[in-house]
Amino acid sequence: MQQATSSTSQSTSAYFEEERSADVVNARMGDAVSPRLKQVMSVLVKHLHAAVKEIEPTHDEWFAAIRFLTETGQMCNEWRQEYILLSDILGVSMLVDAINHRRPNGATPNTILGPFYVADAPQYDNGANICLDGKGEPLVVCGRVTDIAGKPIPNAKLEVWQTNDDGFYDVQQKGIQPDSNLRGVFTSDGEGYYSFKSVKPRHYPIPADGPVGKLLGAMGRHPNRAAHLHFIVTAPGYDAVITHIFTPDCPYLPEDAVFGVKRELIADFKQVNDMDAAQTVGLEAPFWSVTWDFTLAPSSKPPRATL
Ligand code: BEZ
Ligand code: FE
């Protein structure tokens, strides 16, 4: 008799009840599940159920959400990752990055990678011009790579990429822009210095012709990114820095579509109107100039053992 009572109450508690909905679902987790997966899934279920309880969606609204996620998946291909874009516009990409790159004071902060990085871009000597389409206002970028104590880091690899003056990356306009337009790889010299020529970046929209763009519009947001140059700076023994530098005069700095702007990454772009200076760098006056130093923090992970 006693056995029947206890089995009845146990099975009742395993049945769905609105008030205990997340607990009912999480209680179903297997015993041998990896502790991390168990943590991730139970937290997700807890917060998802709390959100649904707060929102109280109609069936139509819930179906619209499912349709949005379906269309987001259908938009993904080898070149387009609409889910990353969704994570970007919701600030989640920046949050995950912030959690994983808590650097010491003075170290150059990370920001969003974005979808337009290409490994194996052309390698250039310092001073080379990466602008191959001749559009835009000329720019000289130079600076130094050091550690947090100010010691120069020679042979650091600096990968740089940006849009052209029409607001597109080369990979978005294959056959229209020259291949590898506005991207290249530089190496810091024996004293940590690097330099290259380019054009002043301008603001541009993230790809907004899919479900994420539609969602942005529905939320009363625009798709524009503040004008920037992308960098990845790497050197053995240091944390790789994935970052940008932003122009100070861009109206989208405080409302970058993917929350990529950090105050410490807004640079001082100066207009130079001096013929001698122009001749020295091999440009015509006027041109823009920005000096930007990268400060690398020691690697937070031990180097991987090699066989
Ligand atoms: C970019 O800066 O290239 C970018 C970042 C996030 C989403 C789309 C583009
Ligand atoms: Fe970009």
Short mmCIF file of C-alpha atoms and ligand atoms in Angstrom, two decimals:
data_model
loop_
_atom_site.label_atom_id
_atom_site.label_comp_id
_atom_site.label_asym_id
_atom_site.label_seq_id
_atom_site.Cartn_x
_atom_site.Cartn_y
_atom_site.Cartn_z
CA MET A 1 0.00 0.00 0.00
CA GLN A 2 2.74 2.35 1.05
CA GLN A 3 4.70 1.55 -2.14
CA ALA A 4 1.70 2.44 -4.38
CA THR A 5 1.28 5.85 -2.66
CA SER A 6 4.90 6.81 -3.05
CA SER A 7 5.03 5.74 -6.72
CA THR A 8 1.86 7.77 -7.43
CA SER A 9 3.28 10.96 -5.87
CA GLN A 10 6.63 10.44 -7.65
CA SER A 11 5.02 10.07 -11.07
CA THR A 12 2.76 13.07 -10.41
CA SER A 13 5.80 15.23 -9.68
CA ALA A 14 7.36 14.20 -13.00
CA TYR A 15 4.33 15.50 -14.92
CA PHE A 16 4.22 18.98 -16.39
CA GLU A 17 2.98 21.77 -14.14
CA GLU A 18 3.13 25.43 -15.17
CA GLU A 19 4.60 26.69 -11.88
CA ARG A 20 7.37 24.06 -11.79
CA SER A 21 7.88 23.80 -15.55
CA ALA A 22 11.67 24.36 -15.64
CA ASP A 23 12.25 22.00 -12.69
CA VAL A 24 10.14 19.30 -14.34
CA VAL A 25 12.23 19.53 -17.52
CA ASN A 26 15.57 19.70 -15.74
CA ALA A 27 14.72 16.72 -13.52
CA ARG A 28 14.71 14.62 -16.70
CA MET A 29 18.50 15.09 -17.17
CA GLY A 30 20.38 11.78 -17.26
CA ASP A 31 22.80 10.77 -14.50
CA ALA A 32 25.83 10.33 -16.75
CA VAL A 33 25.57 13.72 -18.48
CA SER A 34 28.76 15.78 -18.53
CA PRO A 35 28.64 18.29 -15.65
CA ARG A 36 29.20 21.22 -18.03
CA LEU A 37 26.38 20.20 -20.38
CA LYS A 38 24.14 19.65 -17.36
CA GLN A 39 24.93 23.17 -16.10
CA VAL A 40 24.49 24.80 -19.53
CA MET A 41 21.20 23.09 -20.34
CA SER A 42 19.63 23.53 -16.93
CA VAL A 43 20.50 27.25 -16.85
CA LEU A 44 19.16 27.69 -20.38
CA VAL A 45 15.92 25.87 -19.54
CA LYS A 46 15.52 27.89 -16.33
CA HIS A 47 15.95 31.26 -18.10
CA LEU A 48 13.99 30.28 -21.22
CA HIS A 49 11.01 29.19 -19.13
CA ALA A 50 11.27 32.40 -17.05
CA ALA A 51 11.27 34.49 -20.26
CA VAL A 52 8.24 32.64 -21.65
CA LYS A 53 6.41 33.12 -18.33
CA GLU A 54 7.16 36.84 -18.36
CA ILE A 55 6.25 37.32 -22.05
CA GLU A 56 3.24 34.98 -22.13
CA PRO A 57 3.39 34.58 -25.94
CA THR A 58 0.33 33.67 -27.97
CA HIS A 59 0.67 30.58 -30.19
CA ASP A 60 1.03 32.91 -33.20
CA GLU A 61 3.83 34.84 -31.53
CA TRP A 62 5.65 31.64 -30.59
CA PHE A 63 5.29 30.38 -34.15
CA ALA A 64 6.68 33.72 -35.45
CA ALA A 65 9.71 33.18 -33.20
CA ILE A 66 10.18 29.64 -34.56
CA ARG A 67 9.83 30.97 -38.13
CA PHE A 68 12.46 33.65 -37.40
CA LEU A 69 14.93 31.02 -36.14
CA THR A 70 14.16 28.80 -39.14
CA GLU A 71 14.79 31.66 -41.59
CA THR A 72 17.97 32.57 -39.71
CA GLY A 73 19.24 29.02 -40.23
CA GLN A 74 18.17 28.98 -43.87
CA MET A 75 20.18 32.18 -44.46
CA CYS A 76 23.42 30.49 -43.35
CA ASN A 77 25.87 29.18 -45.93
CA GLU A 78 29.62 29.00 -46.45
CA TRP A 79 29.82 32.81 -46.65
CA ARG A 80 26.99 33.94 -44.43
CA GLN A 81 26.50 33.11 -40.75
CA GLU A 82 23.21 34.71 -39.77
CA TYR A 83 23.30 33.20 -36.23
CA ILE A 84 26.62 34.93 -35.50
CA LEU A 85 25.07 38.14 -36.82
CA LEU A 86 22.15 37.59 -34.43
CA SER A 87 24.58 37.08 -31.54
CA ASP A 88 26.39 40.26 -32.67
CA ILE A 89 23.36 42.55 -32.75
CA LEU A 90 22.15 41.23 -29.39
CA GLY A 91 25.50 42.12 -27.79
CA VAL A 92 26.19 38.46 -26.96
CA SER A 93 29.32 38.21 -29.14
CA MET A 94 30.84 41.16 -27.26
CA LEU A 95 29.80 39.69 -23.90
CA VAL A 96 31.36 36.29 -24.61
CA ASP A 97 34.52 38.06 -25.74
CA ALA A 98 34.61 40.27 -22.63
CA ILE A 99 34.26 37.22 -20.35
CA ASN A 100 37.10 35.44 -22.15
CA HIS A 101 39.51 38.38 -22.44
CA ARG A 102 39.72 40.12 -19.08
CA ARG A 103 43.11 41.73 -19.60
CA PRO A 104 45.34 43.68 -17.22
CA ASN A 105 45.04 47.48 -17.22
CA GLY A 106 46.84 49.07 -20.13
CA ALA A 107 46.56 46.06 -22.45
CA THR A 108 44.80 46.68 -25.78
CA PRO A 109 41.23 45.40 -25.48
CA ASN A 110 39.56 43.03 -27.89
CA THR A 111 36.48 43.74 -29.90
CA ILE A 112 34.32 41.82 -32.32
CA LEU A 113 35.99 39.75 -35.09
CA GLY A 114 33.20 40.07 -37.66
CA PRO A 115 32.65 37.79 -40.65
CA PHE A 116 35.11 39.34 -43.10
CA TYR A 117 38.46 38.16 -41.75
CA VAL A 118 40.47 36.15 -44.28
CA ALA A 119 43.46 34.06 -43.18
CA ASP A 120 46.46 34.16 -45.54
CA ALA A 121 46.05 37.74 -46.73
CA PRO A 122 49.06 39.12 -48.65
CA GLN A 123 52.19 39.84 -46.61
CA TYR A 124 53.66 43.31 -47.05
CA ASP A 125 56.75 45.20 -45.95
CA ASN A 126 56.14 48.05 -43.55
CA GLY A 127 55.07 51.21 -45.37
CA ALA A 128 53.17 49.38 -48.14
CA ASN A 129 49.77 50.57 -49.36
CA ILE A 130 46.90 48.07 -48.95
CA CYS A 131 44.42 50.20 -50.90
CA LEU A 132 44.32 48.64 -54.37
CA ASP A 133 41.25 50.38 -55.79
CA GLY A 134 42.46 53.98 -55.45
CA LYS A 135 39.21 55.08 -53.75
CA GLY A 136 39.00 57.10 -50.54
CA GLU A 137 41.05 59.57 -48.56
CA PRO A 138 44.67 58.40 -48.09
CA LEU A 139 45.73 57.38 -44.59
CA VAL A 140 49.01 56.49 -42.94
CA VAL A 141 48.85 54.15 -39.94
CA CYS A 142 51.90 53.62 -37.78
CA GLY A 143 52.79 52.64 -34.26
CA ARG A 144 54.49 50.17 -32.05
CA VAL A 145 53.74 46.79 -30.53
CA THR A 146 54.91 46.50 -26.92
CA ASP A 147 54.24 44.49 -23.79
CA ILE A 148 52.47 46.04 -20.79
CA ALA A 149 55.81 47.22 -19.37
CA GLY A 150 56.48 49.14 -22.63
CA LYS A 151 59.10 46.69 -23.93
CA PRO A 152 58.98 46.51 -27.75
CA ILE A 153 57.82 43.25 -29.30
CA PRO A 154 59.69 42.56 -32.56
CA ASN A 155 58.25 40.22 -35.20
CA ALA A 156 54.67 40.62 -34.03
CA LYS A 157 52.23 39.75 -36.81
CA LEU A 158 49.65 42.44 -37.60
CA GLU A 159 46.74 41.40 -39.80
CA VAL A 160 44.62 44.32 -40.98
CA TRP A 161 41.41 44.58 -43.00
CA GLN A 162 38.75 47.19 -43.69
CA THR A 163 36.02 48.16 -46.17
CA ASN A 164 36.68 50.26 -49.22
CA ASP A 165 35.29 53.76 -49.63
CA ASP A 166 31.99 52.34 -50.91
CA GLY A 167 31.51 50.50 -47.59
CA PHE A 168 32.18 46.93 -48.75
CA TYR A 169 34.88 44.37 -47.96
CA ASP A 170 36.71 42.83 -50.93
CA VAL A 171 35.07 39.45 -50.21
CA GLN A 172 31.61 41.03 -50.55
CA GLN A 173 32.49 42.32 -54.01
CA LYS A 174 34.46 39.59 -55.73
CA GLY A 175 35.11 40.66 -59.33
CA ILE A 176 34.24 44.28 -58.48
CA GLN A 177 37.08 45.09 -56.07
CA PRO A 178 40.64 43.86 -56.66
CA ASP A 179 41.30 40.64 -54.68
CA SER A 180 42.68 41.37 -51.21
CA ASN A 181 41.82 45.05 -51.50
CA LEU A 182 42.38 46.74 -48.14
CA ARG A 183 43.76 43.75 -46.31
CA GLY A 184 47.30 42.65 -45.54
CA VAL A 185 49.76 41.23 -43.05
CA PHE A 186 52.63 43.27 -41.57
CA THR A 187 55.43 42.39 -39.17
CA SER A 188 56.77 44.68 -36.45
CA ASP A 189 60.45 45.54 -36.85
CA GLY A 190 63.29 44.99 -34.36
CA GLU A 191 61.99 47.85 -32.20
CA GLY A 192 58.34 46.87 -32.43
CA TYR A 193 57.40 49.48 -35.08
CA TYR A 194 54.93 48.86 -37.91
CA SER A 195 53.45 51.13 -40.57
CA PHE A 196 51.24 50.96 -43.64
CA LYS A 197 49.17 53.12 -45.97
CA SER A 198 45.46 52.72 -46.51
CA VAL A 199 42.39 54.97 -46.70
CA LYS A 200 40.33 56.55 -43.95
CA PRO A 201 37.62 54.02 -43.09
CA ARG A 202 33.96 54.99 -43.32
CA HIS A 203 30.88 53.64 -41.63
CA TYR A 204 29.02 50.81 -43.40
CA PRO A 205 26.02 48.56 -42.77
CA ILE A 206 26.30 44.98 -41.57
CA PRO A 207 24.58 42.56 -43.98
CA ALA A 208 20.94 43.54 -43.38
CA ASP A 209 19.09 41.74 -46.20
CA GLY A 210 18.17 38.73 -44.01
CA PRO A 211 16.05 37.99 -40.93
CA VAL A 212 18.51 39.72 -38.59
CA GLY A 213 18.32 42.93 -40.67
CA LYS A 214 14.52 42.68 -40.58
CA LEU A 215 14.62 42.25 -36.81
CA LEU A 216 16.91 45.27 -36.43
CA GLY A 217 14.45 47.39 -38.44
CA ALA A 218 11.50 46.09 -36.41
CA MET A 219 13.36 47.08 -33.22
CA GLY A 220 13.90 50.62 -34.57
CA ARG A 221 17.65 50.09 -34.96
CA HIS A 222 19.89 50.84 -37.94
CA PRO A 223 22.50 48.36 -39.24
CA ASN A 224 25.50 50.71 -39.30
CA ARG A 225 28.89 50.00 -37.85
CA ALA A 226 31.07 52.90 -36.72
CA ALA A 227 34.02 53.47 -39.10
CA HIS A 228 36.94 51.21 -38.18
CA LEU A 229 40.01 49.25 -39.23
CA HIS A 230 40.24 45.63 -38.04
CA PHE A 231 43.44 44.19 -36.56
CA ILE A 232 44.61 40.86 -35.24
CA VAL A 233 47.96 41.22 -33.51
CA THR A 234 49.82 38.08 -32.48
CA ALA A 235 53.22 37.31 -31.00
CA PRO A 236 54.48 34.12 -29.30
CA GLY A 237 53.94 34.23 -25.53
CA TYR A 238 51.22 36.93 -25.70
CA ASP A 239 47.43 36.88 -25.84
CA ALA A 240 46.33 37.43 -29.45
CA VAL A 241 44.47 40.74 -29.75
CA ILE A 242 41.45 40.84 -32.06
CA THR A 243 40.54 44.48 -32.20
CA HIS A 244 39.65 47.64 -34.15
CA ILE A 245 40.64 51.26 -34.22
CA PHE A 246 37.76 53.70 -34.69
CA THR A 247 37.79 57.16 -36.25
CA PRO A 248 36.79 59.82 -33.68
CA ASP A 249 34.44 61.72 -36.01
CA CYS A 250 32.01 58.92 -36.90
CA PRO A 251 28.39 59.65 -35.90
CA TYR A 252 27.78 55.94 -35.24
CA LEU A 253 30.35 55.55 -32.44
CA PRO A 254 27.70 55.53 -29.68
CA GLU A 255 25.28 53.37 -31.65
CA ASP A 256 27.43 50.79 -33.41
CA ALA A 257 25.07 48.00 -34.58
CA VAL A 258 27.11 45.25 -32.88
CA PHE A 259 28.26 47.14 -29.73
CA GLY A 260 31.89 46.85 -30.88
CA VAL A 261 33.04 50.31 -29.80
CA LYS A 262 35.18 50.65 -26.69
CA ARG A 263 36.33 54.10 -25.59
CA GLU A 264 39.99 52.95 -25.50
CA LEU A 265 39.81 52.02 -29.20
CA ILE A 266 38.85 55.47 -30.52
CA ALA A 267 41.98 56.83 -32.17
CA ASP A 268 43.16 60.32 -33.02
CA PHE A 269 43.06 60.64 -36.82
CA LYS A 270 44.85 63.83 -37.87
CA GLN A 271 44.62 65.52 -41.24
CA VAL A 272 48.09 66.46 -42.53
CA ASN A 273 48.37 69.26 -45.06
CA ASP A 274 52.12 69.48 -45.40
CA MET A 275 53.80 68.78 -48.76
CA ASP A 276 57.11 67.68 -47.20
CA ALA A 277 55.37 65.22 -44.87
CA ALA A 278 53.34 63.94 -47.83
CA GLN A 279 56.49 63.44 -49.90
CA THR A 280 58.17 61.58 -47.04
CA VAL A 281 55.37 59.01 -46.92
CA GLY A 282 54.87 58.91 -50.70
CA LEU A 283 51.37 60.46 -50.75
CA GLU A 284 49.85 63.72 -51.87
CA ALA A 285 48.69 66.28 -49.31
CA PRO A 286 46.28 66.36 -47.64
CA PHE A 287 46.29 62.89 -46.10
CA TRP A 288 45.15 61.38 -42.81
CA SER A 289 47.53 60.04 -40.21
CA VAL A 290 46.97 57.91 -37.13
CA THR A 291 49.53 56.62 -34.66
CA TRP A 292 48.34 53.58 -32.76
CA ASP A 293 50.28 51.39 -30.35
CA PHE A 294 49.24 47.85 -29.45
CA THR A 295 49.98 46.65 -25.93
CA LEU A 296 49.96 42.87 -25.56
CA ALA A 297 49.32 41.01 -22.31
CA PRO A 298 51.19 37.82 -21.51
CA SER A 299 49.50 34.69 -22.79
CA SER A 300 46.85 33.52 -20.35
CA LYS A 301 47.08 29.93 -21.60
CA PRO A 302 50.22 27.81 -21.40
CA PRO A 303 51.67 27.21 -24.88
CA ARG A 304 50.39 23.95 -26.35
CA ALA A 305 52.95 21.15 -26.18
CA THR A 306 54.21 20.15 -29.60
CA LEU A 307 54.97 16.56 -30.43
C1 BEZ B 1 32.59 43.78 -39.21
O1 BEZ B 1 33.06 44.67 -38.57
O2 BEZ B 1 33.16 43.46 -40.24
C2 BEZ B 1 31.30 43.12 -38.77
C3 BEZ B 1 31.16 42.78 -37.44
C4 BEZ B 1 29.99 42.15 -37.04
C5 BEZ B 1 29.00 41.87 -37.95
C6 BEZ B 1 29.16 42.23 -39.30
C7 BEZ B 1 30.33 42.86 -39.70
FE FE B 2 34.26 45.65 -40.06
#
